[in-house]
Amino acid sequence: YLEYMTRTNIPLYIKYDVGDMVKERPWVTLQDEPLYGIIINIDRAAYKTTDWIPYQDDRLYVLWFEWRSIEMLPSVFVEIVSKIN
């Protein structure tokens, strides 16, 4: 993902807020279309010492509209659709 982020000029860290609407990044999507959801909780800097994220990242709790379920994932796995602020 680091190569993808660098190649597409996407910032490595984006600070999300509870209430932001997000969608899955293209390299995470398992279906033909990405999932869309809303962030309901955030653990700031939850990923500090992982080998696969070269910087500290937030853990997001996303309520996916299609699945009607909550998933916890690093913020690097989603992109912003609409900011709450």
Short mmCIF file of the N, C-alpha and C atoms (twelve columns), coordinates in Angstrom:
data_MODEL
# 
_entry.id   MODEL 
# 
loop_
_atom_site.group_PDB 
_atom_site.id 
_atom_site.type_symbol 
_atom_site.label_atom_id 
_atom_site.label_alt_id 
_atom_site.label_comp_id 
_atom_site.label_asym_id 
_atom_site.label_seq_id 
_atom_site.Cartn_x 
_atom_site.Cartn_y 
_atom_site.Cartn_z 
_atom_site.pdbx_PDB_model_num 
ATOM 1   N N  . TYR A 1  0.813   -1.194 0.000  1 
ATOM 2   C CA . TYR A 1  0.000   0.000  0.000  1 
ATOM 3   C C  . TYR A 1  0.857   1.258  0.000  1 
ATOM 4   N N  . LEU A 2  2.045   1.197  0.599  1 
ATOM 5   C CA . LEU A 2  2.917   2.370  0.652  1 
ATOM 6   C C  . LEU A 2  3.296   2.811  -0.760 1 
ATOM 7   N N  . GLU A 3  3.594   1.842  -1.623 1 
ATOM 8   C CA . GLU A 3  3.911   2.170  -3.018 1 
ATOM 9   C C  . GLU A 3  2.712   2.838  -3.694 1 
ATOM 10  N N  . TYR A 4  1.517   2.288  -3.481 1 
ATOM 11  C CA . TYR A 4  0.294   2.866  -4.064 1 
ATOM 12  C C  . TYR A 4  0.082   4.292  -3.562 1 
ATOM 13  N N  . MET A 5  0.215   4.506  -2.266 1 
ATOM 14  C CA . MET A 5  -0.008  5.828  -1.681 1 
ATOM 15  C C  . MET A 5  1.008   6.831  -2.232 1 
ATOM 16  N N  . THR A 6  2.251   6.412  -2.368 1 
ATOM 17  C CA . THR A 6  3.288   7.299  -2.881 1 
ATOM 18  C C  . THR A 6  3.050   7.611  -4.357 1 
ATOM 19  N N  . ARG A 7  2.714   6.596  -5.122 1 
ATOM 20  C CA . ARG A 7  2.499   6.761  -6.554 1 
ATOM 21  C C  . ARG A 7  1.302   7.656  -6.857 1 
ATOM 22  N N  . THR A 8  0.275   7.595  -6.045 1 
ATOM 23  C CA . THR A 8  -0.940  8.373  -6.291 1 
ATOM 24  C C  . THR A 8  -0.952  9.696  -5.525 1 
ATOM 25  N N  . ASN A 9  0.143   10.013 -4.829 1 
ATOM 26  C CA . ASN A 9  0.260   11.268 -4.071 1 
ATOM 27  C C  . ASN A 9  -0.812  11.437 -3.000 1 
ATOM 28  N N  . ILE A 10 -1.242  10.355 -2.389 1 
ATOM 29  C CA . ILE A 10 -2.199  10.401 -1.289 1 
ATOM 30  C C  . ILE A 10 -1.409  10.603 -0.003 1 
ATOM 31  N N  . PRO A 11 -1.795  11.575 0.829  1 
ATOM 32  C CA . PRO A 11 -1.074  11.767 2.097  1 
ATOM 33  C C  . PRO A 11 -1.102  10.489 2.931  1 
ATOM 34  N N  . LEU A 12 -0.001  10.208 3.621  1 
ATOM 35  C CA . LEU A 12 0.068   8.983  4.415  1 
ATOM 36  C C  . LEU A 12 -0.801  9.054  5.657  1 
ATOM 37  N N  . TYR A 13 -0.965  10.227 6.251  1 
ATOM 38  C CA . TYR A 13 -1.817  10.330 7.430  1 
ATOM 39  C C  . TYR A 13 -2.884  11.391 7.196  1 
ATOM 40  N N  . ILE A 14 -4.117  10.988 7.367  1 
ATOM 41  C CA . ILE A 14 -5.250  11.900 7.285  1 
ATOM 42  C C  . ILE A 14 -5.991  11.792 8.606  1 
ATOM 43  N N  . LYS A 15 -6.243  12.910 9.247  1 
ATOM 44  C CA . LYS A 15 -6.958  12.897 10.528 1 
ATOM 45  C C  . LYS A 15 -8.459  12.922 10.263 1 
ATOM 46  N N  . TYR A 16 -9.101  11.814 10.556 1 
ATOM 47  C CA . TYR A 16 -10.546 11.694 10.405 1 
ATOM 48  C C  . TYR A 16 -11.228 12.081 11.707 1 
ATOM 49  N N  . ASP A 17 -12.526 12.368 11.626 1 
ATOM 50  C CA . ASP A 17 -13.334 12.696 12.793 1 
ATOM 51  C C  . ASP A 17 -14.561 11.804 12.837 1 
ATOM 52  N N  . VAL A 18 -15.094 11.594 14.037 1 
ATOM 53  C CA . VAL A 18 -16.349 10.864 14.180 1 
ATOM 54  C C  . VAL A 18 -17.418 11.616 13.378 1 
ATOM 55  N N  . GLY A 19 -18.157 10.890 12.579 1 
ATOM 56  C CA . GLY A 19 -19.191 11.488 11.735 1 
ATOM 57  C C  . GLY A 19 -18.778 11.656 10.286 1 
ATOM 58  N N  . ASP A 20 -17.460 11.525 9.995  1 
ATOM 59  C CA . ASP A 20 -17.011 11.598 8.602  1 
ATOM 60  C C  . ASP A 20 -17.548 10.401 7.828  1 
ATOM 61  N N  . MET A 21 -17.921 10.636 6.586  1 
ATOM 62  C CA . MET A 21 -18.328 9.544  5.705  1 
ATOM 63  C C  . MET A 21 -17.115 9.126  4.890  1 
ATOM 64  N N  . VAL A 22 -16.912 7.808  4.776  1 
ATOM 65  C CA . VAL A 22 -15.735 7.262  4.104  1 
ATOM 66  C C  . VAL A 22 -16.141 6.135  3.158  1 
ATOM 67  N N  . LYS A 23 -15.185 5.765  2.300  1 
ATOM 68  C CA . LYS A 23 -15.347 4.574  1.470  1 
ATOM 69  C C  . LYS A 23 -14.035 3.815  1.472  1 
ATOM 70  N N  . GLU A 24 -14.118 2.533  1.138  1 
ATOM 71  C CA . GLU A 24 -12.916 1.705  1.070  1 
ATOM 72  C C  . GLU A 24 -11.991 2.215  -0.031 1 
ATOM 73  N N  . ARG A 25 -10.698 2.099  0.206  1 
ATOM 74  C CA . ARG A 25 -9.732  2.420  -0.851 1 
ATOM 75  C C  . ARG A 25 -9.783  1.316  -1.909 1 
ATOM 76  N N  . PRO A 26 -9.422  1.634  -3.153 1 
ATOM 77  C CA . PRO A 26 -9.514  0.645  -4.241 1 
ATOM 78  C C  . PRO A 26 -8.747  -0.641 -3.984 1 
ATOM 79  N N  . TRP A 27 -7.621  -0.565 -3.311 1 
ATOM 80  C CA . TRP A 27 -6.821  -1.763 -3.098 1 
ATOM 81  C C  . TRP A 27 -7.312  -2.613 -1.928 1 
ATOM 82  N N  . VAL A 28 -8.393  -2.183 -1.267 1 
ATOM 83  C CA . VAL A 28 -8.978  -2.946 -0.167 1 
ATOM 84  C C  . VAL A 28 -10.303 -3.574 -0.583 1 
ATOM 85  N N  . THR A 29 -10.966 -2.978 -1.544 1 
ATOM 86  C CA . THR A 29 -12.303 -3.391 -1.957 1 
ATOM 87  C C  . THR A 29 -12.324 -4.828 -2.465 1 
ATOM 88  N N  . LEU A 30 -13.255 -5.630 -1.934 1 
ATOM 89  C CA . LEU A 30 -13.411 -7.020 -2.358 1 
ATOM 90  C C  . LEU A 30 -14.524 -7.185 -3.385 1 
ATOM 91  N N  . GLN A 31 -15.415 -6.217 -3.465 1 
ATOM 92  C CA . GLN A 31 -16.544 -6.287 -4.387 1 
ATOM 93  C C  . GLN A 31 -16.254 -5.405 -5.602 1 
ATOM 94  N N  . ASP A 32 -17.213 -5.353 -6.526 1 
ATOM 95  C CA . ASP A 32 -17.054 -4.494 -7.706 1 
ATOM 96  C C  . ASP A 32 -17.056 -3.018 -7.325 1 
ATOM 97  N N  . GLU A 33 -17.813 -2.664 -6.306 1 
ATOM 98  C CA . GLU A 33 -17.917 -1.280 -5.842 1 
ATOM 99  C C  . GLU A 33 -17.441 -1.206 -4.392 1 
ATOM 100 N N  . PRO A 34 -16.836 -0.098 -3.982 1 
ATOM 101 C CA . PRO A 34 -16.381 0.029  -2.593 1 
ATOM 102 C C  . PRO A 34 -17.557 0.168  -1.632 1 
ATOM 103 N N  . LEU A 35 -17.322 -0.224 -0.388 1 
ATOM 104 C CA . LEU A 35 -18.309 0.000  0.669  1 
ATOM 105 C C  . LEU A 35 -18.241 1.453  1.122  1 
ATOM 106 N N  . TYR A 36 -19.383 2.002  1.510  1 
ATOM 107 C CA . TYR A 36 -19.465 3.351  2.064  1 
ATOM 108 C C  . TYR A 36 -19.960 3.242  3.497  1 
ATOM 109 N N  . GLY A 37 -19.437 4.122  4.369  1 
ATOM 110 C CA . GLY A 37 -19.857 4.069  5.755  1 
ATOM 111 C C  . GLY A 37 -19.580 5.366  6.478  1 
ATOM 112 N N  . ILE A 38 -19.866 5.348  7.779  1 
ATOM 113 C CA . ILE A 38 -19.669 6.514  8.635  1 
ATOM 114 C C  . ILE A 38 -18.809 6.103  9.822  1 
ATOM 115 N N  . ILE A 39 -17.880 6.977  10.191 1 
ATOM 116 C CA . ILE A 39 -17.005 6.704  11.337 1 
ATOM 117 C C  . ILE A 39 -17.783 6.971  12.621 1 
ATOM 118 N N  . ILE A 40 -17.842 5.952  13.494 1 
ATOM 119 C CA . ILE A 40 -18.592 6.102  14.742 1 
ATOM 120 C C  . ILE A 40 -17.680 6.195  15.973 1 
ATOM 121 N N  . ASN A 41 -16.400 5.837  15.812 1 
ATOM 122 C CA . ASN A 41 -15.451 5.938  16.922 1 
ATOM 123 C C  . ASN A 41 -14.035 5.902  16.361 1 
ATOM 124 N N  . ILE A 42 -13.079 6.459  17.111 1 
ATOM 125 C CA . ILE A 42 -11.680 6.495  16.680 1 
ATOM 126 C C  . ILE A 42 -10.777 6.251  17.876 1 
ATOM 127 N N  . ASP A 43 -9.814  5.347  17.720 1 
ATOM 128 C CA . ASP A 43 -8.722  5.180  18.678 1 
ATOM 129 C C  . ASP A 43 -7.494  5.830  18.041 1 
ATOM 130 N N  . ARG A 44 -7.116  7.007  18.533 1 
ATOM 131 C CA . ARG A 44 -5.988  7.740  17.959 1 
ATOM 132 C C  . ARG A 44 -4.674  6.989  18.214 1 
ATOM 133 N N  . ALA A 45 -3.860  6.924  17.179 1 
ATOM 134 C CA . ALA A 45 -2.519  6.306  17.238 1 
ATOM 135 C C  . ALA A 45 -2.555  4.875  17.764 1 
ATOM 136 N N  . ALA A 46 -3.589  4.135  17.432 1 
ATOM 137 C CA . ALA A 46 -3.717  2.755  17.905 1 
ATOM 138 C C  . ALA A 46 -2.697  1.819  17.266 1 
ATOM 139 N N  . TYR A 47 -2.277  2.149  16.059 1 
ATOM 140 C CA . TYR A 47 -1.273  1.343  15.359 1 
ATOM 141 C C  . TYR A 47 0.053   2.089  15.412 1 
ATOM 142 N N  . LYS A 48 0.857   1.755  16.412 1 
ATOM 143 C CA . LYS A 48 2.142   2.429  16.602 1 
ATOM 144 C C  . LYS A 48 3.316   1.558  16.198 1 
ATOM 145 N N  . THR A 49 3.179   0.278  16.390 1 
ATOM 146 C CA . THR A 49 4.323   -0.605 16.195 1 
ATOM 147 C C  . THR A 49 3.979   -1.769 15.276 1 
ATOM 148 N N  . THR A 50 3.444   -1.483 14.109 1 
ATOM 149 C CA . THR A 50 3.159   -2.546 13.154 1 
ATOM 150 C C  . THR A 50 4.192   -2.517 12.043 1 
ATOM 151 N N  . ASP A 51 4.493   -3.673 11.514 1 
ATOM 152 C CA . ASP A 51 5.468   -3.766 10.423 1 
ATOM 153 C C  . ASP A 51 4.874   -3.284 9.101  1 
ATOM 154 N N  . TRP A 52 3.573   -3.373 8.956  1 
ATOM 155 C CA . TRP A 52 2.943   -3.081 7.670  1 
ATOM 156 C C  . TRP A 52 2.418   -1.657 7.544  1 
ATOM 157 N N  . ILE A 53 2.508   -0.845 8.613  1 
ATOM 158 C CA . ILE A 53 2.214   0.587  8.530  1 
ATOM 159 C C  . ILE A 53 3.444   1.315  9.060  1 
ATOM 160 N N  . PRO A 54 4.145   2.055  8.182  1 
ATOM 161 C CA . PRO A 54 5.433   2.634  8.580  1 
ATOM 162 C C  . PRO A 54 5.326   3.906  9.420  1 
ATOM 163 N N  . TYR A 55 4.169   4.194  9.963  1 
ATOM 164 C CA . TYR A 55 3.954   5.365  10.812 1 
ATOM 165 C C  . TYR A 55 2.793   5.029  11.737 1 
ATOM 166 N N  . GLN A 56 2.566   5.818  12.773 1 
ATOM 167 C CA . GLN A 56 1.425   5.521  13.642 1 
ATOM 168 C C  . GLN A 56 0.140   5.925  12.933 1 
ATOM 169 N N  . ASP A 57 -0.882  5.118  13.103 1 
ATOM 170 C CA . ASP A 57 -2.146  5.344  12.409 1 
ATOM 171 C C  . ASP A 57 -3.299  5.139  13.385 1 
ATOM 172 N N  . ASP A 58 -4.436  5.713  13.057 1 
ATOM 173 C CA . ASP A 58 -5.621  5.601  13.898 1 
ATOM 174 C C  . ASP A 58 -6.427  4.352  13.562 1 
ATOM 175 N N  . ARG A 59 -7.092  3.807  14.569 1 
ATOM 176 C CA . ARG A 59 -8.041  2.720  14.347 1 
ATOM 177 C C  . ARG A 59 -9.422  3.350  14.241 1 
ATOM 178 N N  . LEU A 60 -10.097 3.091  13.119 1 
ATOM 179 C CA . LEU A 60 -11.441 3.623  12.907 1 
ATOM 180 C C  . LEU A 60 -12.469 2.528  13.122 1 
ATOM 181 N N  . TYR A 61 -13.602 2.926  13.656 1 
ATOM 182 C CA . TYR A 61 -14.756 2.043  13.775 1 
ATOM 183 C C  . TYR A 61 -15.758 2.574  12.759 1 
ATOM 184 N N  . VAL A 62 -15.948 1.814  11.686 1 
ATOM 185 C CA . VAL A 62 -16.790 2.268  10.583 1 
ATOM 186 C C  . VAL A 62 -18.063 1.430  10.540 1 
ATOM 187 N N  . LEU A 63 -19.198 2.116  10.493 1 
ATOM 188 C CA . LEU A 63 -20.485 1.460  10.283 1 
ATOM 189 C C  . LEU A 63 -20.724 1.443  8.781  1 
ATOM 190 N N  . TRP A 64 -20.599 0.269  8.166  1 
ATOM 191 C CA . TRP A 64 -20.803 0.135  6.721  1 
ATOM 192 C C  . TRP A 64 -22.300 0.102  6.423  1 
ATOM 193 N N  . PHE A 65 -22.742 0.954  5.533  1 
ATOM 194 C CA . PHE A 65 -24.172 1.068  5.231  1 
ATOM 195 C C  . PHE A 65 -24.722 -0.225 4.615  1 
ATOM 196 N N  . GLU A 66 -24.011 -0.791 3.655  1 
ATOM 197 C CA . GLU A 66 -24.501 -1.987 2.968  1 
ATOM 198 C C  . GLU A 66 -24.573 -3.193 3.896  1 
ATOM 199 N N  . TRP A 67 -23.560 -3.371 4.721  1 
ATOM 200 C CA . TRP A 67 -23.510 -4.524 5.615  1 
ATOM 201 C C  . TRP A 67 -24.312 -4.318 6.892  1 
ATOM 202 N N  . ARG A 68 -24.536 -3.047 7.260  1 
ATOM 203 C CA . ARG A 68 -25.177 -2.705 8.538  1 
ATOM 204 C C  . ARG A 68 -24.415 -3.319 9.705  1 
ATOM 205 N N  . SER A 69 -23.092 -3.242 9.593  1 
ATOM 206 C CA . SER A 69 -22.242 -3.773 10.663 1 
ATOM 207 C C  . SER A 69 -21.039 -2.848 10.838 1 
ATOM 208 N N  . ILE A 70 -20.389 -3.003 11.985 1 
ATOM 209 C CA . ILE A 70 -19.247 -2.169 12.345 1 
ATOM 210 C C  . ILE A 70 -17.965 -2.958 12.134 1 
ATOM 211 N N  . GLU A 71 -16.974 -2.294 11.541 1 
ATOM 212 C CA . GLU A 71 -15.665 -2.894 11.322 1 
ATOM 213 C C  . GLU A 71 -14.598 -1.969 11.896 1 
ATOM 214 N N  . MET A 72 -13.596 -2.550 12.545 1 
ATOM 215 C CA . MET A 72 -12.436 -1.791 13.022 1 
ATOM 216 C C  . MET A 72 -11.317 -1.979 12.013 1 
ATOM 217 N N  . LEU A 73 -10.697 -0.857 11.590 1 
ATOM 218 C CA . LEU A 73 -9.629  -0.950 10.617 1 
ATOM 219 C C  . LEU A 73 -8.744  0.279  10.673 1 
ATOM 220 N N  . PRO A 74 -7.502  0.170  10.175 1 
ATOM 221 C CA . PRO A 74 -6.620  1.336  10.140 1 
ATOM 222 C C  . PRO A 74 -7.191  2.408  9.215  1 
ATOM 223 N N  . SER A 75 -6.935  3.651  9.536  1 
ATOM 224 C CA . SER A 75 -7.486  4.740  8.729  1 
ATOM 225 C C  . SER A 75 -6.936  4.751  7.307  1 
ATOM 226 N N  . VAL A 76 -5.782  4.153  7.085  1 
ATOM 227 C CA . VAL A 76 -5.199  4.115  5.755  1 
ATOM 228 C C  . VAL A 76 -6.041  3.270  4.790  1 
ATOM 229 N N  . PHE A 77 -6.963  2.463  5.306  1 
ATOM 230 C CA . PHE A 77 -7.786  1.596  4.463  1 
ATOM 231 C C  . PHE A 77 -8.998  2.309  3.874  1 
ATOM 232 N N  . VAL A 78 -9.257  3.551  4.272  1 
ATOM 233 C CA . VAL A 78 -10.430 4.273  3.772  1 
ATOM 234 C C  . VAL A 78 -10.029 5.633  3.205  1 
ATOM 235 N N  . GLU A 79 -10.926 6.229  2.470  1 
ATOM 236 C CA . GLU A 79 -10.728 7.596  1.984  1 
ATOM 237 C C  . GLU A 79 -11.989 8.393  2.271  1 
ATOM 238 N N  . ILE A 80 -11.799 9.692  2.418  1 
ATOM 239 C CA . ILE A 80 -12.898 10.576 2.813  1 
ATOM 240 C C  . ILE A 80 -13.891 10.771 1.665  1 
ATOM 241 N N  . VAL A 81 -15.157 10.756 2.009  1 
ATOM 242 C CA . VAL A 81 -16.227 11.094 1.065  1 
ATOM 243 C C  . VAL A 81 -16.808 12.444 1.446  1 
ATOM 244 N N  . SER A 82 -17.039 12.635 2.759  1 
ATOM 245 C CA . SER A 82 -17.599 13.891 3.252  1 
ATOM 246 C C  . SER A 82 -17.148 14.119 4.695  1 
ATOM 247 N N  . LYS A 83 -16.590 15.292 4.955  1 
ATOM 248 C CA . LYS A 83 -16.150 15.647 6.318  1 
ATOM 249 C C  . LYS A 83 -17.325 16.171 7.120  1 
ATOM 250 N N  . ILE A 84 -17.336 15.872 8.410  1 
ATOM 251 C CA . ILE A 84 -18.370 16.375 9.317  1 
ATOM 252 C C  . ILE A 84 -18.147 17.850 9.611  1 
ATOM 253 N N  . ASN A 85 -16.889 18.271 9.655  1 
ATOM 254 C CA . ASN A 85 -16.554 19.669 9.964  1 
ATOM 255 C C  . ASN A 85 -16.200 20.430 8.715  1 
# 
